[in-house]
Amino acid sequence: MLLHLCNFVTSAQRTCLALTMVAMVNRTEPLDLTNTSAKTELDYVKNPVYNWSPVIQGIIFSSIFYGALIIQIPIGYLSSIYSIKKMVGSALFISSLLSLLIPSAAQAGKTLIILCRVAQGMAQGTVTAAQHGIWIKWAPPLERGRLTSICLSGNMLAPFIVLLVSGFICDLLGWPMVFYIFGGYGCVLCLFWFVLVYDDPKNHPCISISEKEYIISSLAQQASSGRQSLPIKAMLKSLPLWAISLNTFAFMWTNNLFISYTPTFINTKLHVDIKENGLLSGFPYLLAGICGILAGHMSDYFLSRNIFKLVTIRKLFTTLGIFSPVIFSLCLLYLSFNFYSTVTFLTLANATSSFCIAGTVINALDIAPRYYGFLKAITTVIGMIGALISSTVTGLFLSQDTEFSWHKIFFLLAGINVTSIIFYLVFAKAEIQEWATEKRNTRL
């Protein structure tokens, strides 16, 4: 549950900019303080406004992924050596401090807020990469789906809460308070993390002996007997690993596109105020969190009852998570005739991607548990490349072609996702690969 909250707060700090950006950028008419009322001047102090073009906004959105991109692979490797508890807790604290500094950085200029977001991305990238090592020692095979889905659902539920309350916070207290609130929440959570979290079930004082024995025995066959060199060449030749990587790219492209630009899409198409925008933008992520948890429980149920093979389960939920957003995005373009149909298709396009939690997101733990931390870092880097490109490209489309920009954005999404899922259906595996088994050398 603490890891769920940890993912929640980092995702909240990352995504709150999506709605605050609507309040941060300049209005359609320039603000002339010499001819405005005292109320308007006070509103400007509470909600500072900046002259950032759509291109600059796209760079600011994507800058957090540059920082996360840099740190992923080193942290993925180091997480198998050093304390995950200390790595995640320290990185969460740094990310929270940087969140508190965002309003001051924005006031200083676009360069400083970009640098601040890059640094925050490095801290959050540490949290993202290091946490996966916990499941190597804590997640029995028959419970992986539900444990990881509960943990990762924090990433899905955070945008719901953030977008739900941020509109009211911006309206009542000003957009800087959004960053202060979620930054402060992260600092408080760090205290609980350092007190309650343990790296290994063997050292945890609050779980029963029988539970310890169950966890340790169920994971005994995949435990590492010591450090071994990484089989990089074999990894590069592994088609199942490439299948995971390509679909992680598609998943994070899709996820980041909707997280970053749903408020912009609603503002452009539905023309609602910022409070309604927050409510409409946030609801899809409540459904996404529910879908993610449901997918995890369903996958464990299918596996424990021998209804489907593990590889079939992974392919099923990956297909649902990658292909469904394509269908609903195209419906959004051609079948959204009124307010309710637009909201329905937008909600479904957002929410259904979370089915991937029981598919490609956890698939690396199936094929190579010994190297899961490193492989998760590699696939996450590839996914983050997709995320930062999606933000930047979307910003460019919106700045160049206002009439057909969303058509280009969603057709590009469709091409990426369809290509990725075809590759996954052909090459994905769910058994431990030969290069991921323990090598025992015998000397004469």
Short mmCIF file of C-alpha atoms in Angstrom, two decimals:
data_model
loop_
_atom_site.label_atom_id
_atom_site.label_comp_id
_atom_site.label_asym_id
_atom_site.label_seq_id
_atom_site.Cartn_x
_atom_site.Cartn_y
_atom_site.Cartn_z
CA MET A 1 0.00 0.00 0.00
CA LEU A 2 2.89 2.38 0.73
CA LEU A 3 4.27 1.72 -2.74
CA HIS A 4 0.80 2.50 -4.13
CA LEU A 5 0.88 5.84 -2.26
CA CYS A 6 4.45 6.46 -3.42
CA ASN A 7 3.42 5.99 -7.05
CA PHE A 8 0.36 8.12 -6.40
CA VAL A 9 2.34 11.11 -5.13
CA THR A 10 5.02 11.01 -7.83
CA SER A 11 2.36 10.72 -10.53
CA ALA A 12 0.40 13.56 -8.91
CA GLN A 13 3.48 15.80 -8.88
CA ARG A 14 4.13 14.94 -12.51
CA THR A 15 0.62 15.33 -13.90
CA CYS A 16 -0.74 18.32 -11.98
CA LEU A 17 0.94 20.55 -14.57
CA ALA A 18 -1.53 19.28 -17.19
CA LEU A 19 -4.42 21.26 -15.68
CA THR A 20 -2.46 24.11 -14.09
CA MET A 21 -1.00 24.84 -17.53
CA VAL A 22 -4.50 25.97 -18.59
CA ALA A 23 -4.35 28.61 -15.84
CA MET A 24 -0.63 29.38 -16.26
CA VAL A 25 -0.56 30.39 -19.93
CA ASN A 26 -1.68 33.76 -21.22
CA ARG A 27 -5.34 34.50 -22.01
CA THR A 28 -6.56 35.27 -25.50
CA GLU A 29 -6.57 38.96 -24.60
CA PRO A 30 -3.50 40.62 -23.04
CA LEU A 31 -3.79 41.54 -19.38
CA ASP A 32 -3.45 45.29 -18.89
CA LEU A 33 -3.09 45.89 -15.16
CA THR A 34 -3.30 49.66 -15.50
CA ASN A 35 -6.93 49.46 -16.60
CA THR A 36 -8.17 46.54 -14.50
CA SER A 37 -10.01 46.37 -11.22
CA ALA A 38 -8.41 45.52 -7.90
CA LYS A 39 -10.06 42.09 -8.08
CA THR A 40 -8.35 41.35 -11.42
CA GLU A 41 -4.98 42.46 -10.02
CA LEU A 42 -5.42 40.16 -7.04
CA ASP A 43 -6.35 37.32 -9.40
CA TYR A 44 -3.16 37.92 -11.37
CA VAL A 45 -1.09 37.73 -8.16
CA LYS A 46 -2.87 34.51 -7.17
CA ASN A 47 -2.63 33.00 -10.68
CA PRO A 48 0.46 34.37 -12.49
CA VAL A 49 0.16 34.13 -16.27
CA TYR A 50 2.99 33.44 -18.72
CA ASN A 51 3.36 33.86 -22.47
CA TRP A 52 4.29 30.30 -23.44
CA SER A 53 3.52 29.01 -26.94
CA PRO A 54 2.13 25.47 -27.51
CA VAL A 55 5.64 24.37 -28.52
CA ILE A 56 7.13 25.62 -25.22
CA GLN A 57 4.28 23.99 -23.32
CA GLY A 58 5.04 20.68 -25.04
CA ILE A 59 8.72 20.96 -24.09
CA ILE A 60 7.81 21.72 -20.47
CA PHE A 61 5.45 18.72 -20.39
CA SER A 62 8.09 16.39 -21.83
CA SER A 63 11.11 17.76 -19.90
CA ILE A 64 10.38 15.59 -16.87
CA PHE A 65 10.91 12.52 -19.05
CA TYR A 66 14.37 13.68 -20.10
CA GLY A 67 15.48 13.50 -16.49
CA ALA A 68 13.81 10.13 -15.93
CA LEU A 69 15.36 8.86 -19.16
CA ILE A 70 18.91 9.65 -18.01
CA ILE A 71 18.61 7.88 -14.67
CA GLN A 72 16.61 4.74 -15.49
CA ILE A 73 19.33 2.30 -16.59
CA PRO A 74 21.90 3.13 -13.87
CA ILE A 75 19.22 2.89 -11.17
CA GLY A 76 17.81 -0.33 -12.64
CA TYR A 77 21.27 -1.89 -12.29
CA LEU A 78 22.06 -0.39 -8.87
CA SER A 79 18.69 -1.49 -7.44
CA SER A 80 20.00 -5.07 -7.36
CA ILE A 81 22.99 -3.96 -5.26
CA TYR A 82 21.84 -1.22 -2.87
CA SER A 83 18.87 -0.76 -0.54
CA ILE A 84 15.68 -0.12 -2.49
CA LYS A 85 14.11 1.38 0.61
CA LYS A 86 16.76 4.10 0.82
CA MET A 87 16.83 4.75 -2.94
CA VAL A 88 13.07 5.16 -3.30
CA GLY A 89 12.62 7.15 -0.08
CA SER A 90 15.42 9.61 -0.85
CA ALA A 91 14.25 10.11 -4.45
CA LEU A 92 10.66 10.70 -3.31
CA PHE A 93 11.86 13.39 -0.89
CA ILE A 94 13.88 15.16 -3.61
CA SER A 95 10.94 15.05 -6.05
CA SER A 96 8.67 16.55 -3.38
CA LEU A 97 11.11 19.40 -2.65
CA LEU A 98 11.36 20.19 -6.37
CA SER A 99 7.57 20.26 -6.61
CA LEU A 100 7.55 22.98 -3.95
CA LEU A 101 9.99 24.98 -6.10
CA ILE A 102 8.01 24.79 -9.38
CA PRO A 103 6.04 28.06 -8.90
CA SER A 104 9.24 30.03 -8.17
CA ALA A 105 10.96 28.41 -11.15
CA ALA A 106 8.05 29.38 -13.43
CA GLN A 107 8.28 32.96 -12.17
CA ALA A 108 12.00 33.02 -13.02
CA GLY A 109 11.39 31.90 -16.60
CA LYS A 110 10.72 28.95 -18.87
CA THR A 111 14.36 27.80 -18.80
CA LEU A 112 14.40 27.34 -15.05
CA ILE A 113 11.08 25.48 -14.91
CA ILE A 114 12.35 23.13 -17.63
CA LEU A 115 15.54 22.47 -15.63
CA CYS A 116 13.49 21.95 -12.47
CA ARG A 117 11.26 19.45 -14.25
CA VAL A 118 14.32 17.61 -15.62
CA ALA A 119 15.74 17.29 -12.09
CA GLN A 120 12.35 16.15 -10.81
CA GLY A 121 12.28 13.59 -13.60
CA MET A 122 15.60 12.18 -12.40
CA ALA A 123 14.19 11.79 -8.88
CA GLN A 124 10.95 10.23 -10.11
CA GLY A 125 12.86 8.01 -12.52
CA THR A 126 14.76 6.65 -9.52
CA VAL A 127 11.46 5.85 -7.79
CA THR A 128 10.10 4.18 -10.93
CA ALA A 129 13.17 2.08 -11.70
CA ALA A 130 14.17 1.06 -8.18
CA GLN A 131 10.75 -0.03 -6.90
CA HIS A 132 10.48 -2.99 -9.26
CA GLY A 133 13.25 -4.78 -7.38
CA ILE A 134 10.84 -5.13 -4.46
CA TRP A 135 8.73 -7.65 -6.36
CA ILE A 136 11.69 -9.98 -6.85
CA LYS A 137 11.64 -10.62 -3.08
CA TRP A 138 8.01 -9.86 -2.20
CA ALA A 139 5.70 -11.10 -5.03
CA PRO A 140 4.84 -14.84 -5.25
CA PRO A 141 4.13 -15.88 -8.87
CA LEU A 142 0.40 -16.49 -8.28
CA GLU A 143 -0.04 -13.05 -6.70
CA ARG A 144 2.04 -10.90 -9.03
CA GLY A 145 -0.90 -9.62 -11.02
CA ARG A 146 -2.90 -8.28 -8.10
CA LEU A 147 0.13 -6.96 -6.16
CA THR A 148 1.59 -5.05 -9.10
CA SER A 149 -1.82 -3.80 -10.22
CA ILE A 150 -2.57 -2.39 -6.75
CA CYS A 151 0.88 -0.81 -6.63
CA LEU A 152 0.80 0.65 -10.15
CA SER A 153 -2.83 1.74 -9.88
CA GLY A 154 -1.45 4.66 -7.87
CA ASN A 155 -0.15 6.02 -11.18
CA MET A 156 -3.67 5.78 -12.62
CA LEU A 157 -5.63 7.13 -9.66
CA ALA A 158 -3.32 10.12 -9.14
CA PRO A 159 -4.45 11.98 -12.28
CA PHE A 160 -8.08 11.45 -11.20
CA ILE A 161 -7.54 13.06 -7.79
CA VAL A 162 -5.19 15.73 -9.17
CA LEU A 163 -7.48 16.82 -11.99
CA LEU A 164 -10.53 16.56 -9.74
CA VAL A 165 -9.21 18.92 -7.05
CA SER A 166 -6.75 21.05 -9.01
CA GLY A 167 -9.47 22.99 -10.79
CA PHE A 168 -11.00 24.01 -7.46
CA ILE A 169 -7.57 24.80 -5.98
CA CYS A 170 -6.66 26.96 -8.97
CA ASP A 171 -9.97 28.80 -8.72
CA LEU A 172 -9.94 29.34 -4.95
CA LEU A 173 -6.26 29.51 -3.97
CA GLY A 174 -4.31 29.90 -7.21
CA TRP A 175 -2.40 27.35 -9.27
CA PRO A 176 0.87 27.58 -7.20
CA MET A 177 -0.96 25.97 -4.27
CA VAL A 178 -1.41 22.79 -6.34
CA PHE A 179 2.36 22.26 -6.35
CA TYR A 180 2.71 23.21 -2.67
CA ILE A 181 0.00 20.75 -1.58
CA PHE A 182 1.30 17.72 -3.48
CA GLY A 183 4.92 18.58 -2.67
CA GLY A 184 4.09 18.77 1.03
CA TYR A 185 2.16 15.50 0.86
CA GLY A 186 5.21 13.78 -0.62
CA CYS A 187 7.46 15.03 2.18
CA VAL A 188 5.08 13.63 4.81
CA LEU A 189 4.85 10.28 2.99
CA CYS A 190 8.66 9.97 3.10
CA LEU A 191 8.52 9.75 6.91
CA PHE A 192 6.14 6.77 6.78
CA TRP A 193 8.20 5.13 4.02
CA PHE A 194 11.46 5.12 6.00
CA VAL A 195 9.75 3.82 9.13
CA LEU A 196 7.49 1.10 7.68
CA VAL A 197 9.17 -0.31 4.54
CA TYR A 198 11.67 -3.20 4.53
CA ASP A 199 13.74 -4.50 1.62
CA ASP A 200 13.31 -8.18 2.43
CA PRO A 201 10.42 -10.13 4.06
CA LYS A 202 12.99 -11.94 6.22
CA ASN A 203 13.68 -8.71 8.11
CA HIS A 204 10.10 -7.46 8.47
CA PRO A 205 8.98 -7.54 12.13
CA CYS A 206 5.23 -7.33 11.51
CA ILE A 207 4.44 -10.29 9.23
CA SER A 208 3.84 -13.81 10.47
CA ILE A 209 6.39 -16.63 10.23
CA SER A 210 4.09 -18.64 7.96
CA GLU A 211 3.74 -15.70 5.56
CA LYS A 212 7.51 -15.22 5.48
CA GLU A 213 8.03 -18.89 4.70
CA TYR A 214 5.39 -18.83 1.97
CA ILE A 215 6.92 -15.80 0.23
CA ILE A 216 10.51 -17.06 0.50
CA SER A 217 9.72 -20.62 -0.62
CA SER A 218 7.59 -19.52 -3.58
CA LEU A 219 10.44 -17.36 -4.87
CA ALA A 220 13.31 -19.73 -4.06
CA GLN A 221 13.61 -21.07 -7.60
CA GLN A 222 14.25 -17.62 -9.09
CA ALA A 223 16.51 -16.18 -6.40
CA SER A 224 19.96 -15.08 -7.46
CA SER A 225 22.93 -16.78 -5.88
CA GLY A 226 25.16 -13.79 -6.46
CA ARG A 227 26.06 -11.15 -9.00
CA GLN A 228 26.49 -12.28 -12.56
CA SER A 229 27.42 -10.34 -15.64
CA LEU A 230 24.51 -9.10 -17.71
CA PRO A 231 23.93 -11.11 -20.92
CA ILE A 232 23.62 -7.95 -23.01
CA LYS A 233 24.16 -9.66 -26.37
CA ALA A 234 21.46 -12.25 -25.65
CA MET A 235 19.09 -9.54 -24.46
CA LEU A 236 19.55 -7.58 -27.69
CA LYS A 237 18.70 -10.71 -29.71
CA SER A 238 15.63 -11.57 -27.62
CA LEU A 239 12.45 -11.04 -29.63
CA PRO A 240 10.19 -11.44 -26.55
CA LEU A 241 12.12 -8.60 -24.90
CA TRP A 242 11.75 -6.45 -28.02
CA ALA A 243 8.02 -7.20 -27.99
CA ILE A 244 7.80 -5.91 -24.41
CA SER A 245 9.89 -2.85 -25.28
CA LEU A 246 7.81 -1.84 -28.32
CA ASN A 247 4.56 -2.16 -26.41
CA THR A 248 5.96 -0.23 -23.47
CA PHE A 249 6.76 2.51 -26.00
CA ALA A 250 3.16 2.41 -27.28
CA PHE A 251 1.68 2.22 -23.76
CA MET A 252 3.61 5.24 -22.45
CA TRP A 253 3.03 7.21 -25.68
CA THR A 254 -0.71 6.68 -25.24
CA ASN A 255 -0.74 7.24 -21.50
CA ASN A 256 1.32 10.43 -21.58
CA LEU A 257 -0.64 11.86 -24.51
CA PHE A 258 -3.92 11.61 -22.63
CA ILE A 259 -2.51 12.66 -19.25
CA SER A 260 -0.83 15.76 -20.69
CA TYR A 261 -3.39 16.87 -23.25
CA THR A 262 -6.83 15.76 -22.04
CA PRO A 263 -7.43 19.16 -20.34
CA THR A 264 -6.28 20.90 -23.54
CA PHE A 265 -8.59 18.74 -25.67
CA ILE A 266 -11.56 19.43 -23.38
CA ASN A 267 -10.77 23.14 -23.31
CA THR A 268 -10.59 23.21 -27.12
CA LYS A 269 -13.62 21.05 -27.95
CA LEU A 270 -16.04 21.55 -25.04
CA HIS A 271 -15.18 25.11 -23.90
CA VAL A 272 -15.84 24.58 -20.18
CA ASP A 273 -14.38 26.46 -17.22
CA ILE A 274 -11.37 25.15 -15.31
CA LYS A 275 -13.38 23.47 -12.53
CA GLU A 276 -15.52 21.52 -15.01
CA ASN A 277 -12.37 20.79 -17.01
CA GLY A 278 -10.78 19.25 -13.93
CA LEU A 279 -13.81 17.08 -13.23
CA LEU A 280 -14.08 15.86 -16.83
CA SER A 281 -10.31 15.32 -17.17
CA GLY A 282 -10.05 13.44 -13.89
CA PHE A 283 -12.87 10.94 -14.24
CA PRO A 284 -11.14 8.72 -16.86
CA TYR A 285 -8.34 7.99 -14.41
CA LEU A 286 -10.72 6.74 -11.75
CA LEU A 287 -11.96 4.24 -14.30
CA ALA A 288 -8.35 3.54 -15.33
CA GLY A 289 -7.42 2.67 -11.74
CA ILE A 290 -10.42 0.35 -11.47
CA CYS A 291 -9.55 -1.32 -14.80
CA GLY A 292 -5.92 -1.79 -13.73
CA ILE A 293 -6.84 -3.44 -10.41
CA LEU A 294 -9.50 -5.55 -12.13
CA ALA A 295 -6.97 -6.69 -14.74
CA GLY A 296 -4.50 -7.76 -12.04
CA HIS A 297 -7.11 -9.81 -10.16
CA MET A 298 -8.49 -11.35 -13.35
CA SER A 299 -5.03 -12.38 -14.54
CA ASP A 300 -4.27 -14.12 -11.23
CA TYR A 301 -7.69 -15.80 -11.31
CA PHE A 302 -7.13 -17.11 -14.86
CA LEU A 303 -3.69 -18.38 -13.89
CA SER A 304 -4.61 -20.00 -10.56
CA ARG A 305 -7.61 -21.81 -12.12
CA ASN A 306 -5.59 -22.86 -15.20
CA ILE A 307 -8.16 -21.21 -17.47
CA PHE A 308 -5.47 -19.73 -19.75
CA LYS A 309 -1.74 -20.18 -20.11
CA LEU A 310 0.36 -17.31 -18.77
CA VAL A 311 1.45 -16.20 -22.24
CA THR A 312 -2.21 -16.06 -23.34
CA ILE A 313 -3.07 -13.92 -20.32
CA ARG A 314 -0.25 -11.48 -21.09
CA LYS A 315 -1.30 -11.22 -24.74
CA LEU A 316 -4.97 -10.79 -23.86
CA PHE A 317 -4.48 -7.87 -21.48
CA THR A 318 -1.81 -6.24 -23.64
CA THR A 319 -4.18 -6.31 -26.61
CA LEU A 320 -6.96 -4.77 -24.53
CA GLY A 321 -4.61 -2.08 -23.22
CA ILE A 322 -2.96 -1.15 -26.52
CA PHE A 323 -5.73 -1.60 -29.10
CA SER A 324 -8.77 -0.30 -27.19
CA PRO A 325 -7.47 3.31 -27.00
CA VAL A 326 -7.06 3.24 -30.79
CA ILE A 327 -10.71 2.28 -31.29
CA PHE A 328 -12.05 4.88 -28.89
CA SER A 329 -9.73 7.63 -30.20
CA LEU A 330 -11.08 7.12 -33.70
CA CYS A 331 -14.62 7.11 -32.29
CA LEU A 332 -13.71 10.41 -30.65
CA LEU A 333 -12.94 11.85 -34.08
CA TYR A 334 -15.89 10.50 -36.04
CA LEU A 335 -18.68 9.46 -33.65
CA SER A 336 -18.61 12.16 -30.96
CA PHE A 337 -21.65 14.17 -32.04
CA ASN A 338 -22.42 15.82 -28.71
CA PHE A 339 -21.08 16.56 -25.24
CA TYR A 340 -21.92 13.14 -23.76
CA SER A 341 -20.50 11.05 -26.60
CA THR A 342 -17.28 13.09 -26.53
CA VAL A 343 -16.87 12.57 -22.78
CA THR A 344 -17.69 8.85 -23.09
CA PHE A 345 -15.16 8.10 -25.82
CA LEU A 346 -12.49 10.26 -24.20
CA THR A 347 -13.00 8.44 -20.89
CA LEU A 348 -12.76 5.00 -22.50
CA ALA A 349 -9.71 5.93 -24.59
CA ASN A 350 -7.98 7.06 -21.40
CA ALA A 351 -9.03 4.25 -19.09
CA THR A 352 -8.59 1.11 -21.18
CA SER A 353 -4.80 1.50 -21.53
CA SER A 354 -4.47 0.40 -17.89
CA PHE A 355 -5.25 -3.21 -18.88
CA CYS A 356 -1.57 -3.34 -19.85
CA ILE A 357 -0.70 -3.58 -16.15
CA ALA A 358 -1.54 -7.31 -16.33
CA GLY A 359 0.18 -7.63 -19.71
CA THR A 360 3.30 -6.05 -21.09
CA VAL A 361 4.00 -3.97 -17.96
CA ILE A 362 4.83 -7.06 -15.88
CA ASN A 363 5.93 -9.43 -18.66
CA ALA A 364 9.67 -8.88 -18.05
CA LEU A 365 9.30 -10.50 -14.62
CA ASP A 366 8.02 -13.64 -16.37
CA ILE A 367 10.85 -14.03 -18.87
CA ALA A 368 13.82 -12.91 -16.74
CA PRO A 369 13.17 -12.54 -12.99
CA ARG A 370 16.92 -12.53 -12.26
CA TYR A 371 17.39 -9.35 -14.31
CA TYR A 372 13.98 -7.79 -13.76
CA GLY A 373 15.22 -4.51 -12.26
CA PHE A 374 17.62 -3.91 -15.15
CA LEU A 375 15.15 -5.00 -17.86
CA LYS A 376 12.39 -2.90 -16.37
CA ALA A 377 14.71 0.09 -16.51
CA ILE A 378 15.56 -0.62 -20.17
CA THR A 379 11.93 -1.03 -21.25
CA THR A 380 10.91 2.03 -19.23
CA VAL A 381 13.59 4.10 -20.99
CA ILE A 382 12.15 3.03 -24.33
CA GLY A 383 8.67 3.87 -23.07
CA MET A 384 9.77 7.27 -21.79
CA ILE A 385 11.24 8.06 -25.18
CA GLY A 386 7.74 7.50 -26.52
CA ALA A 387 6.26 9.66 -23.78
CA LEU A 388 8.54 12.65 -24.35
CA ILE A 389 8.20 12.41 -28.13
CA SER A 390 4.40 12.28 -27.83
CA SER A 391 4.34 15.50 -25.76
CA THR A 392 6.66 17.34 -28.13
CA VAL A 393 5.01 16.12 -31.36
CA THR A 394 1.52 16.87 -30.03
CA GLY A 395 2.61 20.41 -29.15
CA LEU A 396 3.96 20.86 -32.69
CA PHE A 397 0.75 19.54 -34.29
CA LEU A 398 -1.40 21.84 -32.15
CA SER A 399 0.71 24.89 -33.01
CA GLN A 400 0.79 24.27 -36.77
CA ASP A 401 -2.68 23.01 -37.72
CA THR A 402 -5.59 23.97 -35.50
CA GLU A 403 -8.28 22.40 -37.71
CA PHE A 404 -6.95 18.85 -38.23
CA SER A 405 -4.32 18.62 -35.48
CA TRP A 406 -6.26 16.08 -33.40
CA HIS A 407 -6.79 13.87 -36.46
CA LYS A 408 -3.03 13.74 -36.99
CA ILE A 409 -2.40 13.07 -33.30
CA PHE A 410 -4.85 10.16 -33.05
CA PHE A 411 -3.93 8.59 -36.40
CA LEU A 412 -0.26 8.61 -35.37
CA LEU A 413 -1.31 6.96 -32.10
CA ALA A 414 -3.21 4.30 -34.06
CA GLY A 415 -0.24 3.51 -36.30
CA ILE A 416 2.15 3.10 -33.36
CA ASN A 417 -0.21 0.97 -31.29
CA VAL A 418 -1.35 -1.36 -34.07
CA THR A 419 2.24 -2.02 -35.18
CA SER A 420 3.32 -2.73 -31.61
CA ILE A 421 0.48 -5.11 -30.76
CA ILE A 422 1.00 -7.17 -33.93
CA PHE A 423 4.66 -7.63 -33.02
CA TYR A 424 3.71 -8.58 -29.46
CA LEU A 425 1.12 -11.16 -30.51
CA VAL A 426 3.69 -12.85 -32.74
CA PHE A 427 6.79 -12.83 -30.51
CA ALA A 428 5.75 -12.44 -26.85
CA LYS A 429 6.64 -15.22 -24.39
CA ALA A 430 5.95 -15.81 -20.70
CA GLU A 431 8.46 -18.51 -19.71
CA ILE A 432 11.95 -17.84 -18.35
CA GLN A 433 14.33 -17.40 -21.27
CA GLU A 434 17.50 -19.47 -21.57
CA TRP A 435 19.75 -16.44 -21.21
CA ALA A 436 18.01 -15.55 -17.92
CA THR A 437 18.67 -18.87 -16.19
CA GLU A 438 21.47 -19.26 -13.64
CA LYS A 439 24.74 -20.42 -15.13
CA ARG A 440 26.69 -22.93 -13.07
CA ASN A 441 30.28 -23.45 -14.15
CA THR A 442 32.05 -26.67 -13.19
CA ARG A 443 35.84 -26.65 -12.99
CA LEU A 444 37.91 -29.81 -13.20
#
